[in-house]
């Protein structure tokens, strides 16, 4: 069990594009376990490997729902099912203390490998659909603040940089 350091905006390492996982081997399983420990310790619901400076296509999620408990998505892909868009007040462990409303496709199909390396496919709407799109963005080096106006993004960057300076 290990709690990893979560990179925070504007750390340039968050801009790295993650590589597909080849084998779901013991190294990946250890990474997944450490990501769950890290996410829980930080009170998160979703975490991409990019956020802990591991640039492989791995996501963990725990929406705390009865249906959707701890979930692993390796090499995830989504297909947008229709034109409907939903707004959601998003946050991010890499942008602590900031929440903004983001519009995203409301209905998607997720195709991925689970924590055992088995392929699965699942239709998603609501929080699961929002969260998987947010986390796949991390694997592409993208953050939710990229959807905001340059003014808002700059303000968030300055506030976080000040906090980082104060924390040494
Ligand atoms: C991504 O985010 C997400 O600012 C996961 O102080 C969020 O787990 C997807 C967190 C909302 C969809 C909707 C954020 C914890 C956790 C903070 C998170 C904070 C403490 C964010
Ligand atoms: Co995030």
Short mmCIF file of N, CA and C and ligand atoms in Angstrom, two decimals:
data_model
loop_
_atom_site.label_atom_id
_atom_site.label_comp_id
_atom_site.label_asym_id
_atom_site.label_seq_id
_atom_site.Cartn_x
_atom_site.Cartn_y
_atom_site.Cartn_z
N UNK A 1 0.85 -1.20 0.00
CA UNK A 1 0.00 0.00 0.00
C UNK A 1 0.87 1.23 0.00
N UNK A 2 0.55 2.14 -0.89
CA UNK A 2 1.37 3.36 -0.99
C UNK A 2 0.49 4.53 -1.43
N UNK A 3 0.73 5.65 -0.80
CA UNK A 3 0.05 6.87 -1.23
C UNK A 3 1.03 7.67 -2.07
N UNK A 4 0.62 7.94 -3.30
CA UNK A 4 1.49 8.61 -4.26
C UNK A 4 1.24 10.12 -4.22
N UNK A 5 2.22 10.88 -4.72
CA UNK A 5 2.08 12.34 -4.77
C UNK A 5 1.24 12.71 -6.00
N UNK A 6 0.24 13.53 -5.78
CA UNK A 6 -0.63 13.97 -6.87
C UNK A 6 -0.09 15.29 -7.44
N UNK A 7 0.19 15.30 -8.74
CA UNK A 7 0.65 16.52 -9.41
C UNK A 7 -0.49 17.54 -9.44
N UNK A 8 -0.14 18.81 -9.30
CA UNK A 8 -1.15 19.86 -9.34
C UNK A 8 -0.88 20.86 -10.47
N UNK A 9 -2.00 21.32 -11.09
CA UNK A 9 -1.97 22.39 -12.07
C UNK A 9 -1.21 23.57 -11.49
N UNK A 10 -0.30 24.21 -12.24
CA UNK A 10 0.03 24.02 -13.67
C UNK A 10 1.26 23.14 -13.93
N UNK A 11 1.48 22.10 -13.17
CA UNK A 11 2.64 21.23 -13.39
C UNK A 11 2.66 20.73 -14.84
N UNK A 12 3.74 20.99 -15.58
CA UNK A 12 3.78 20.61 -17.01
C UNK A 12 3.70 19.10 -17.24
N UNK A 13 4.05 18.30 -16.22
CA UNK A 13 3.98 16.84 -16.39
C UNK A 13 2.54 16.37 -16.60
N UNK A 14 1.55 17.18 -16.14
CA UNK A 14 0.14 16.83 -16.37
C UNK A 14 -0.23 16.91 -17.85
N UNK A 15 0.65 17.50 -18.68
CA UNK A 15 0.39 17.65 -20.12
C UNK A 15 0.91 16.46 -20.94
N UNK A 16 1.52 15.48 -20.29
CA UNK A 16 2.06 14.30 -20.98
C UNK A 16 0.92 13.42 -21.50
N UNK A 17 1.04 12.96 -22.74
CA UNK A 17 0.07 12.01 -23.30
C UNK A 17 0.48 10.60 -22.85
N UNK A 18 -0.44 9.88 -22.21
CA UNK A 18 -0.13 8.55 -21.66
C UNK A 18 -0.11 7.49 -22.76
N UNK A 19 0.71 6.46 -22.54
CA UNK A 19 0.84 5.35 -23.51
C UNK A 19 -0.09 4.20 -23.14
N UNK A 20 -0.57 3.47 -24.15
CA UNK A 20 -1.41 2.30 -23.85
C UNK A 20 -0.67 1.27 -23.01
N UNK A 21 -1.42 0.59 -22.15
CA UNK A 21 -0.87 -0.51 -21.35
C UNK A 21 -0.77 -1.73 -22.26
N UNK A 22 0.37 -2.43 -22.21
CA UNK A 22 0.52 -3.67 -22.96
C UNK A 22 -0.14 -4.80 -22.20
N UNK A 23 0.53 -5.28 -21.17
CA UNK A 23 0.03 -6.39 -20.34
C UNK A 23 -0.50 -5.86 -19.02
N UNK A 24 -1.64 -6.38 -18.58
CA UNK A 24 -2.10 -6.06 -17.22
C UNK A 24 -1.38 -7.03 -16.28
N UNK A 25 -0.13 -6.65 -15.95
CA UNK A 25 0.73 -7.52 -15.14
C UNK A 25 0.77 -7.04 -13.69
N UNK A 26 1.66 -7.61 -12.90
CA UNK A 26 1.74 -7.26 -11.48
C UNK A 26 2.10 -5.79 -11.27
N UNK A 27 2.92 -5.24 -12.16
CA UNK A 27 3.30 -3.82 -12.04
C UNK A 27 2.07 -2.93 -12.17
N UNK A 28 1.20 -3.27 -13.13
CA UNK A 28 -0.02 -2.49 -13.33
C UNK A 28 -0.98 -2.70 -12.15
N UNK A 29 -1.06 -3.92 -11.66
CA UNK A 29 -1.96 -4.20 -10.52
C UNK A 29 -1.52 -3.45 -9.26
N UNK A 30 -0.20 -3.35 -9.06
CA UNK A 30 0.32 -2.57 -7.93
C UNK A 30 0.01 -1.10 -8.12
N UNK A 31 0.19 -0.61 -9.36
CA UNK A 31 -0.15 0.79 -9.66
C UNK A 31 -1.62 1.05 -9.35
N UNK A 32 -2.51 0.16 -9.79
CA UNK A 32 -3.95 0.32 -9.55
C UNK A 32 -4.23 0.38 -8.04
N UNK A 33 -3.63 -0.54 -7.27
CA UNK A 33 -3.85 -0.56 -5.82
C UNK A 33 -3.37 0.75 -5.19
N UNK A 34 -2.20 1.22 -5.61
CA UNK A 34 -1.65 2.47 -5.07
C UNK A 34 -2.51 3.67 -5.47
N UNK A 35 -3.05 3.62 -6.68
CA UNK A 35 -3.94 4.72 -7.13
C UNK A 35 -5.22 4.74 -6.30
N UNK A 36 -5.78 3.57 -5.97
CA UNK A 36 -6.97 3.56 -5.10
C UNK A 36 -6.64 4.13 -3.72
N UNK A 37 -5.50 3.72 -3.16
CA UNK A 37 -5.09 4.24 -1.84
C UNK A 37 -4.95 5.76 -1.90
N UNK A 38 -4.34 6.25 -2.97
CA UNK A 38 -4.08 7.68 -3.14
C UNK A 38 -5.38 8.46 -3.30
N UNK A 39 -6.27 7.91 -4.13
CA UNK A 39 -7.56 8.57 -4.38
C UNK A 39 -8.39 8.64 -3.10
N UNK A 40 -8.44 7.52 -2.36
CA UNK A 40 -9.23 7.49 -1.12
C UNK A 40 -8.67 8.46 -0.08
N UNK A 41 -7.34 8.48 0.06
CA UNK A 41 -6.70 9.37 1.04
C UNK A 41 -7.00 10.83 0.73
N UNK A 42 -7.21 11.14 -0.57
CA UNK A 42 -7.46 12.52 -0.98
C UNK A 42 -8.97 12.81 -1.13
N UNK A 43 -9.81 11.83 -0.77
CA UNK A 43 -11.26 11.98 -0.90
C UNK A 43 -11.71 12.23 -2.34
N UNK A 44 -11.10 11.52 -3.27
CA UNK A 44 -11.47 11.67 -4.68
C UNK A 44 -12.45 10.60 -5.12
N UNK A 45 -13.04 10.83 -6.29
CA UNK A 45 -13.94 9.83 -6.89
C UNK A 45 -13.33 9.25 -8.17
N UNK A 46 -12.32 9.93 -8.71
CA UNK A 46 -11.67 9.44 -9.93
C UNK A 46 -10.23 9.91 -9.96
N UNK A 47 -9.35 9.06 -10.51
CA UNK A 47 -7.93 9.42 -10.60
C UNK A 47 -7.34 8.74 -11.84
N UNK A 48 -6.60 9.52 -12.62
CA UNK A 48 -5.89 8.97 -13.78
C UNK A 48 -4.41 8.85 -13.42
N UNK A 49 -3.74 7.84 -13.98
CA UNK A 49 -2.32 7.59 -13.67
C UNK A 49 -1.47 8.83 -13.94
N UNK A 50 -1.83 9.60 -14.97
CA UNK A 50 -1.11 10.84 -15.31
C UNK A 50 -0.95 11.76 -14.09
N UNK A 51 -1.98 11.75 -13.22
CA UNK A 51 -1.99 12.65 -12.05
C UNK A 51 -0.95 12.24 -11.01
N UNK A 52 -0.51 10.98 -11.05
CA UNK A 52 0.55 10.53 -10.14
C UNK A 52 1.86 10.32 -10.91
N UNK A 53 1.96 11.01 -12.08
CA UNK A 53 3.18 11.05 -12.88
C UNK A 53 3.56 9.68 -13.46
N UNK A 54 2.55 8.84 -13.70
CA UNK A 54 2.76 7.56 -14.41
C UNK A 54 1.99 7.68 -15.71
N UNK A 55 2.71 7.69 -16.84
CA UNK A 55 2.06 8.06 -18.09
C UNK A 55 1.63 6.84 -18.91
N UNK A 56 0.77 6.04 -18.26
CA UNK A 56 0.14 4.86 -18.85
C UNK A 56 -1.36 5.02 -18.71
N UNK A 57 -2.11 4.35 -19.64
CA UNK A 57 -3.55 4.61 -19.73
C UNK A 57 -4.34 3.79 -18.72
N UNK A 58 -4.30 4.27 -17.46
CA UNK A 58 -4.95 3.61 -16.33
C UNK A 58 -5.77 4.64 -15.56
N UNK A 59 -7.03 4.27 -15.25
CA UNK A 59 -7.94 5.13 -14.48
C UNK A 59 -8.55 4.31 -13.36
N UNK A 60 -8.66 4.87 -12.16
CA UNK A 60 -9.46 4.26 -11.10
C UNK A 60 -10.58 5.22 -10.73
N UNK A 61 -11.68 4.64 -10.25
CA UNK A 61 -12.86 5.43 -9.97
C UNK A 61 -13.64 4.76 -8.85
N UNK A 62 -14.20 5.56 -7.95
CA UNK A 62 -15.15 5.03 -6.98
C UNK A 62 -16.19 6.10 -6.75
N UNK A 63 -17.32 5.93 -7.42
CA UNK A 63 -18.36 6.95 -7.37
C UNK A 63 -19.20 6.81 -6.10
N UNK A 64 -18.85 5.82 -5.28
CA UNK A 64 -19.51 5.66 -3.99
C UNK A 64 -20.97 5.27 -4.11
N UNK A 65 -21.34 4.86 -5.31
CA UNK A 65 -22.71 4.46 -5.60
C UNK A 65 -22.85 2.97 -5.29
N UNK A 66 -24.08 2.50 -5.06
CA UNK A 66 -24.28 1.07 -4.82
C UNK A 66 -23.90 0.26 -6.05
N UNK A 67 -24.28 0.77 -7.24
CA UNK A 67 -24.01 0.04 -8.49
C UNK A 67 -22.55 0.18 -8.92
N UNK A 68 -22.01 1.39 -8.71
CA UNK A 68 -20.70 1.69 -9.26
C UNK A 68 -19.72 1.91 -8.11
N UNK A 69 -19.18 0.83 -7.57
CA UNK A 69 -18.17 0.91 -6.51
C UNK A 69 -16.81 1.13 -7.13
N UNK A 70 -15.75 0.54 -6.56
CA UNK A 70 -14.41 0.69 -7.13
C UNK A 70 -14.34 0.12 -8.54
N UNK A 71 -13.85 0.94 -9.48
CA UNK A 71 -13.79 0.51 -10.88
C UNK A 71 -12.42 0.85 -11.46
N UNK A 72 -11.94 -0.02 -12.37
CA UNK A 72 -10.67 0.19 -13.05
C UNK A 72 -10.94 0.23 -14.55
N UNK A 73 -10.33 1.19 -15.24
CA UNK A 73 -10.45 1.31 -16.70
C UNK A 73 -9.04 1.41 -17.28
N UNK A 74 -8.65 0.40 -18.05
CA UNK A 74 -7.32 0.38 -18.67
C UNK A 74 -7.52 0.51 -20.18
N UNK A 75 -6.71 1.36 -20.81
CA UNK A 75 -6.83 1.66 -22.26
C UNK A 75 -8.28 2.00 -22.64
N UNK A 76 -8.93 2.91 -21.90
CA UNK A 76 -10.34 3.19 -22.15
C UNK A 76 -10.57 3.96 -23.45
N UNK A 77 -11.69 3.68 -24.10
CA UNK A 77 -12.14 4.44 -25.28
C UNK A 77 -13.60 4.77 -25.04
N UNK A 78 -14.05 5.93 -25.56
CA UNK A 78 -15.48 6.21 -25.50
C UNK A 78 -16.02 6.52 -26.87
N UNK A 79 -17.28 6.21 -27.04
CA UNK A 79 -18.02 6.56 -28.24
C UNK A 79 -19.22 7.38 -27.78
N UNK A 80 -19.37 8.58 -28.35
CA UNK A 80 -20.50 9.44 -27.98
C UNK A 80 -21.75 8.90 -28.67
N UNK A 81 -22.84 8.71 -27.90
CA UNK A 81 -24.03 8.03 -28.42
C UNK A 81 -25.04 8.96 -29.08
N UNK A 82 -25.13 10.20 -28.62
CA UNK A 82 -26.08 11.14 -29.23
C UNK A 82 -25.61 12.56 -28.97
N UNK A 83 -26.42 13.54 -29.41
CA UNK A 83 -26.00 14.94 -29.34
C UNK A 83 -26.28 15.60 -28.00
N UNK A 84 -26.85 14.85 -27.06
CA UNK A 84 -27.22 15.50 -25.79
C UNK A 84 -25.98 15.84 -24.97
N UNK A 85 -26.06 17.01 -24.35
CA UNK A 85 -24.95 17.57 -23.57
C UNK A 85 -25.47 17.83 -22.16
N UNK A 86 -24.65 17.49 -21.14
CA UNK A 86 -25.03 17.77 -19.76
C UNK A 86 -23.98 18.64 -19.08
N UNK A 87 -24.45 19.62 -18.29
CA UNK A 87 -23.51 20.39 -17.49
C UNK A 87 -23.26 19.67 -16.17
N UNK A 88 -22.03 19.75 -15.66
CA UNK A 88 -21.74 19.15 -14.35
C UNK A 88 -20.70 20.02 -13.66
N UNK A 89 -20.86 20.22 -12.36
CA UNK A 89 -19.92 21.01 -11.56
C UNK A 89 -18.72 20.13 -11.25
N UNK A 90 -17.65 20.27 -12.05
CA UNK A 90 -16.49 19.38 -11.94
C UNK A 90 -15.41 19.95 -11.04
N UNK A 91 -14.72 19.03 -10.36
CA UNK A 91 -13.52 19.37 -9.61
C UNK A 91 -12.42 18.44 -10.08
N UNK A 92 -11.26 18.51 -9.44
CA UNK A 92 -10.14 17.65 -9.85
C UNK A 92 -9.11 17.65 -8.73
N UNK A 93 -8.59 16.46 -8.41
CA UNK A 93 -7.57 16.38 -7.36
C UNK A 93 -6.30 17.14 -7.75
N UNK A 94 -6.12 17.40 -9.04
CA UNK A 94 -4.96 18.17 -9.51
C UNK A 94 -5.24 19.66 -9.58
N UNK A 95 -6.49 20.05 -9.26
CA UNK A 95 -6.86 21.47 -9.22
C UNK A 95 -7.64 21.69 -7.92
N UNK A 96 -6.99 21.43 -6.77
CA UNK A 96 -7.72 21.37 -5.50
C UNK A 96 -8.36 22.70 -5.13
N UNK A 97 -9.60 22.62 -4.68
CA UNK A 97 -10.31 23.80 -4.19
C UNK A 97 -11.11 24.55 -5.24
N UNK A 98 -11.05 24.10 -6.50
CA UNK A 98 -11.76 24.80 -7.57
C UNK A 98 -12.78 23.89 -8.24
N UNK A 99 -13.96 24.42 -8.46
CA UNK A 99 -15.04 23.67 -9.13
C UNK A 99 -15.67 24.59 -10.16
N UNK A 100 -15.90 24.05 -11.36
CA UNK A 100 -16.53 24.85 -12.41
C UNK A 100 -17.48 23.97 -13.21
N UNK A 101 -18.52 24.57 -13.75
CA UNK A 101 -19.48 23.82 -14.56
C UNK A 101 -18.93 23.59 -15.96
N UNK A 102 -18.89 22.34 -16.36
CA UNK A 102 -18.37 21.94 -17.67
C UNK A 102 -19.47 21.19 -18.42
N UNK A 103 -19.63 21.49 -19.72
CA UNK A 103 -20.58 20.77 -20.58
C UNK A 103 -19.86 19.63 -21.31
N UNK A 104 -20.45 18.44 -21.25
CA UNK A 104 -19.88 17.30 -21.98
C UNK A 104 -21.02 16.46 -22.55
N UNK A 105 -20.70 15.61 -23.55
CA UNK A 105 -21.70 14.66 -24.03
C UNK A 105 -22.29 13.85 -22.87
N UNK A 106 -23.61 13.68 -22.89
CA UNK A 106 -24.31 13.06 -21.75
C UNK A 106 -24.31 11.53 -21.82
N UNK A 107 -24.29 10.98 -23.03
CA UNK A 107 -24.42 9.52 -23.19
C UNK A 107 -23.26 8.96 -23.99
N UNK A 108 -22.54 8.05 -23.41
CA UNK A 108 -21.37 7.45 -24.09
C UNK A 108 -21.36 5.94 -23.87
N UNK A 109 -20.62 5.26 -24.74
CA UNK A 109 -20.27 3.86 -24.49
C UNK A 109 -18.80 3.84 -24.12
N UNK A 110 -18.47 3.11 -23.07
CA UNK A 110 -17.09 2.95 -22.64
C UNK A 110 -16.62 1.55 -23.05
N UNK A 111 -15.45 1.48 -23.69
CA UNK A 111 -14.80 0.19 -23.94
C UNK A 111 -13.43 0.25 -23.28
N UNK A 112 -13.10 -0.75 -22.48
CA UNK A 112 -11.84 -0.73 -21.72
C UNK A 112 -11.50 -2.14 -21.27
N UNK A 113 -10.31 -2.27 -20.65
CA UNK A 113 -9.96 -3.49 -19.94
C UNK A 113 -10.20 -3.23 -18.46
N UNK A 114 -10.65 -4.26 -17.73
CA UNK A 114 -10.80 -4.11 -16.28
C UNK A 114 -9.47 -4.45 -15.58
N UNK A 115 -9.48 -4.46 -14.28
CA UNK A 115 -8.27 -4.66 -13.49
C UNK A 115 -7.62 -6.02 -13.67
N UNK A 116 -8.36 -6.95 -14.30
CA UNK A 116 -7.80 -8.29 -14.58
C UNK A 116 -7.37 -8.42 -16.04
N UNK A 117 -7.55 -7.33 -16.80
CA UNK A 117 -7.16 -7.37 -18.21
C UNK A 117 -8.25 -7.89 -19.13
N UNK A 118 -9.48 -8.03 -18.61
CA UNK A 118 -10.59 -8.49 -19.44
C UNK A 118 -11.30 -7.31 -20.08
N UNK A 119 -11.55 -7.43 -21.39
CA UNK A 119 -12.24 -6.38 -22.14
C UNK A 119 -13.71 -6.31 -21.70
N UNK A 120 -14.24 -5.09 -21.56
CA UNK A 120 -15.67 -4.94 -21.30
C UNK A 120 -16.19 -3.70 -22.01
N UNK A 121 -17.50 -3.63 -22.10
CA UNK A 121 -18.16 -2.51 -22.77
C UNK A 121 -19.36 -2.14 -21.90
N UNK A 122 -19.60 -0.84 -21.77
CA UNK A 122 -20.66 -0.40 -20.86
C UNK A 122 -21.22 0.93 -21.33
N UNK A 123 -22.55 1.06 -21.30
CA UNK A 123 -23.19 2.33 -21.63
C UNK A 123 -23.17 3.19 -20.37
N UNK A 124 -22.88 4.48 -20.54
CA UNK A 124 -22.79 5.35 -19.36
C UNK A 124 -23.56 6.65 -19.57
N UNK A 125 -24.18 7.12 -18.48
CA UNK A 125 -24.78 8.45 -18.45
C UNK A 125 -24.54 8.98 -17.04
N UNK A 126 -24.96 10.21 -16.77
CA UNK A 126 -24.81 10.77 -15.43
C UNK A 126 -23.34 10.90 -15.02
N UNK A 127 -23.09 10.74 -13.72
CA UNK A 127 -21.75 10.99 -13.17
C UNK A 127 -20.69 10.08 -13.79
N UNK A 128 -21.04 8.81 -14.07
CA UNK A 128 -20.05 7.90 -14.68
C UNK A 128 -19.58 8.45 -16.04
N UNK A 129 -20.53 8.94 -16.84
CA UNK A 129 -20.18 9.48 -18.16
C UNK A 129 -19.30 10.72 -18.02
N UNK A 130 -19.62 11.58 -17.05
CA UNK A 130 -18.81 12.78 -16.82
C UNK A 130 -17.41 12.39 -16.38
N UNK A 131 -17.36 11.49 -15.41
CA UNK A 131 -16.08 11.15 -14.79
C UNK A 131 -15.15 10.45 -15.78
N UNK A 132 -15.67 9.53 -16.58
CA UNK A 132 -14.78 8.82 -17.52
C UNK A 132 -14.22 9.80 -18.56
N UNK A 133 -15.02 10.77 -19.00
CA UNK A 133 -14.52 11.76 -19.97
C UNK A 133 -13.46 12.66 -19.33
N UNK A 134 -13.70 13.07 -18.08
CA UNK A 134 -12.73 13.89 -17.34
C UNK A 134 -11.40 13.13 -17.19
N UNK A 135 -11.48 11.85 -16.85
CA UNK A 135 -10.26 11.07 -16.60
C UNK A 135 -9.53 10.74 -17.91
N UNK A 136 -10.27 10.44 -18.98
CA UNK A 136 -9.62 10.19 -20.28
C UNK A 136 -8.91 11.46 -20.74
N UNK A 137 -9.50 12.62 -20.48
CA UNK A 137 -8.81 13.88 -20.79
C UNK A 137 -7.43 13.92 -20.12
N UNK A 138 -7.34 13.49 -18.84
CA UNK A 138 -6.03 13.47 -18.17
C UNK A 138 -5.02 12.64 -18.96
N UNK A 139 -5.46 11.49 -19.48
CA UNK A 139 -4.55 10.61 -20.22
C UNK A 139 -4.06 11.29 -21.50
N UNK A 140 -4.84 12.27 -21.98
CA UNK A 140 -4.46 13.04 -23.17
C UNK A 140 -3.72 14.33 -22.79
N UNK A 141 -3.44 14.51 -21.51
CA UNK A 141 -2.74 15.72 -21.07
C UNK A 141 -3.65 16.93 -20.96
N UNK A 142 -4.95 16.66 -20.85
CA UNK A 142 -5.93 17.76 -20.81
C UNK A 142 -6.57 17.85 -19.42
N UNK A 143 -6.89 19.08 -19.00
CA UNK A 143 -7.49 19.32 -17.68
C UNK A 143 -8.82 20.05 -17.84
N UNK A 144 -9.70 19.95 -16.84
CA UNK A 144 -11.01 20.61 -16.98
C UNK A 144 -10.87 22.12 -17.11
N UNK A 145 -9.79 22.69 -16.56
CA UNK A 145 -9.60 24.14 -16.67
C UNK A 145 -9.37 24.59 -18.12
N UNK A 146 -8.99 23.63 -18.99
CA UNK A 146 -8.79 23.96 -20.41
C UNK A 146 -10.11 24.34 -21.11
N UNK A 147 -11.24 23.94 -20.51
CA UNK A 147 -12.55 24.27 -21.09
C UNK A 147 -13.04 25.65 -20.63
N UNK A 148 -12.35 26.25 -19.66
CA UNK A 148 -12.78 27.55 -19.13
C UNK A 148 -12.21 28.68 -19.99
N UNK A 149 -12.68 29.89 -19.73
CA UNK A 149 -12.11 31.05 -20.43
C UNK A 149 -10.66 31.23 -19.97
N UNK A 150 -9.81 31.79 -20.85
CA UNK A 150 -8.42 32.06 -20.46
C UNK A 150 -8.35 32.88 -19.16
N UNK A 151 -9.29 33.78 -18.96
CA UNK A 151 -9.30 34.62 -17.75
C UNK A 151 -9.47 33.75 -16.50
N UNK A 152 -10.47 32.87 -16.53
CA UNK A 152 -10.72 32.01 -15.36
C UNK A 152 -9.55 31.05 -15.11
N UNK A 153 -9.02 30.49 -16.21
CA UNK A 153 -7.90 29.54 -16.08
C UNK A 153 -6.68 30.24 -15.48
N UNK A 154 -6.41 31.47 -15.92
CA UNK A 154 -5.28 32.25 -15.43
C UNK A 154 -5.43 32.55 -13.93
N UNK A 155 -6.67 32.89 -13.54
CA UNK A 155 -6.95 33.20 -12.14
C UNK A 155 -6.68 31.97 -11.25
N UNK A 156 -7.14 30.81 -11.72
CA UNK A 156 -6.93 29.57 -10.96
C UNK A 156 -5.43 29.26 -10.88
N UNK A 157 -4.74 29.45 -12.00
CA UNK A 157 -3.29 29.16 -12.03
C UNK A 157 -2.55 30.04 -11.02
N UNK A 158 -2.87 31.33 -11.01
CA UNK A 158 -2.20 32.26 -10.09
C UNK A 158 -2.47 31.88 -8.63
N UNK A 159 -3.71 31.51 -8.33
CA UNK A 159 -4.05 31.16 -6.94
C UNK A 159 -3.31 29.89 -6.51
N UNK A 160 -3.25 28.90 -7.39
CA UNK A 160 -2.55 27.65 -7.04
C UNK A 160 -1.04 27.88 -6.93
N UNK A 161 -0.48 28.69 -7.83
CA UNK A 161 0.96 28.98 -7.76
C UNK A 161 1.31 29.66 -6.44
N UNK A 162 0.43 30.52 -5.98
CA UNK A 162 0.66 31.20 -4.70
C UNK A 162 0.66 30.19 -3.55
N UNK A 163 -0.32 29.27 -3.58
CA UNK A 163 -0.40 28.22 -2.55
C UNK A 163 0.85 27.33 -2.60
N UNK A 164 1.31 26.99 -3.81
CA UNK A 164 2.49 26.15 -3.96
C UNK A 164 3.73 26.85 -3.40
N UNK A 165 3.82 28.15 -3.64
CA UNK A 165 4.95 28.93 -3.08
C UNK A 165 4.91 28.92 -1.56
N UNK A 166 3.71 29.11 -1.01
CA UNK A 166 3.57 29.16 0.45
C UNK A 166 3.90 27.81 1.09
N UNK A 167 3.57 26.72 0.36
CA UNK A 167 3.88 25.38 0.87
C UNK A 167 5.35 25.01 0.66
N UNK A 168 6.10 25.92 0.08
CA UNK A 168 7.53 25.68 -0.20
C UNK A 168 7.65 24.78 -1.39
C1 LIG B 1 -13.15 14.06 -11.34
O1 LIG B 1 -12.47 14.54 -9.17
C2 LIG B 1 -14.58 14.48 -11.39
O2 LIG B 1 -10.97 20.24 -5.21
C3 LIG B 1 -12.71 13.46 -10.04
O3 LIG B 1 -10.36 19.94 -2.62
C4 LIG B 1 -15.09 15.39 -10.47
O4 LIG B 1 -12.18 13.22 -7.41
C5 LIG B 1 -15.37 14.00 -12.35
C6 LIG B 1 -11.43 16.66 -4.93
C7 LIG B 1 -16.44 15.75 -10.54
C8 LIG B 1 -16.69 14.35 -12.41
C9 LIG B 1 -17.24 15.22 -11.50
C10 LIG B 1 -11.37 17.92 -5.46
C11 LIG B 1 -11.11 16.49 -3.60
C12 LIG B 1 -11.77 15.50 -5.74
C13 LIG B 1 -11.02 19.01 -4.68
C14 LIG B 1 -12.22 14.34 -7.87
C15 LIG B 1 -10.70 18.83 -3.34
C16 LIG B 1 -10.75 17.56 -2.81
C17 LIG B 1 -11.97 15.54 -7.07
CO1 LIG B 2 -9.00 15.35 -12.64
#
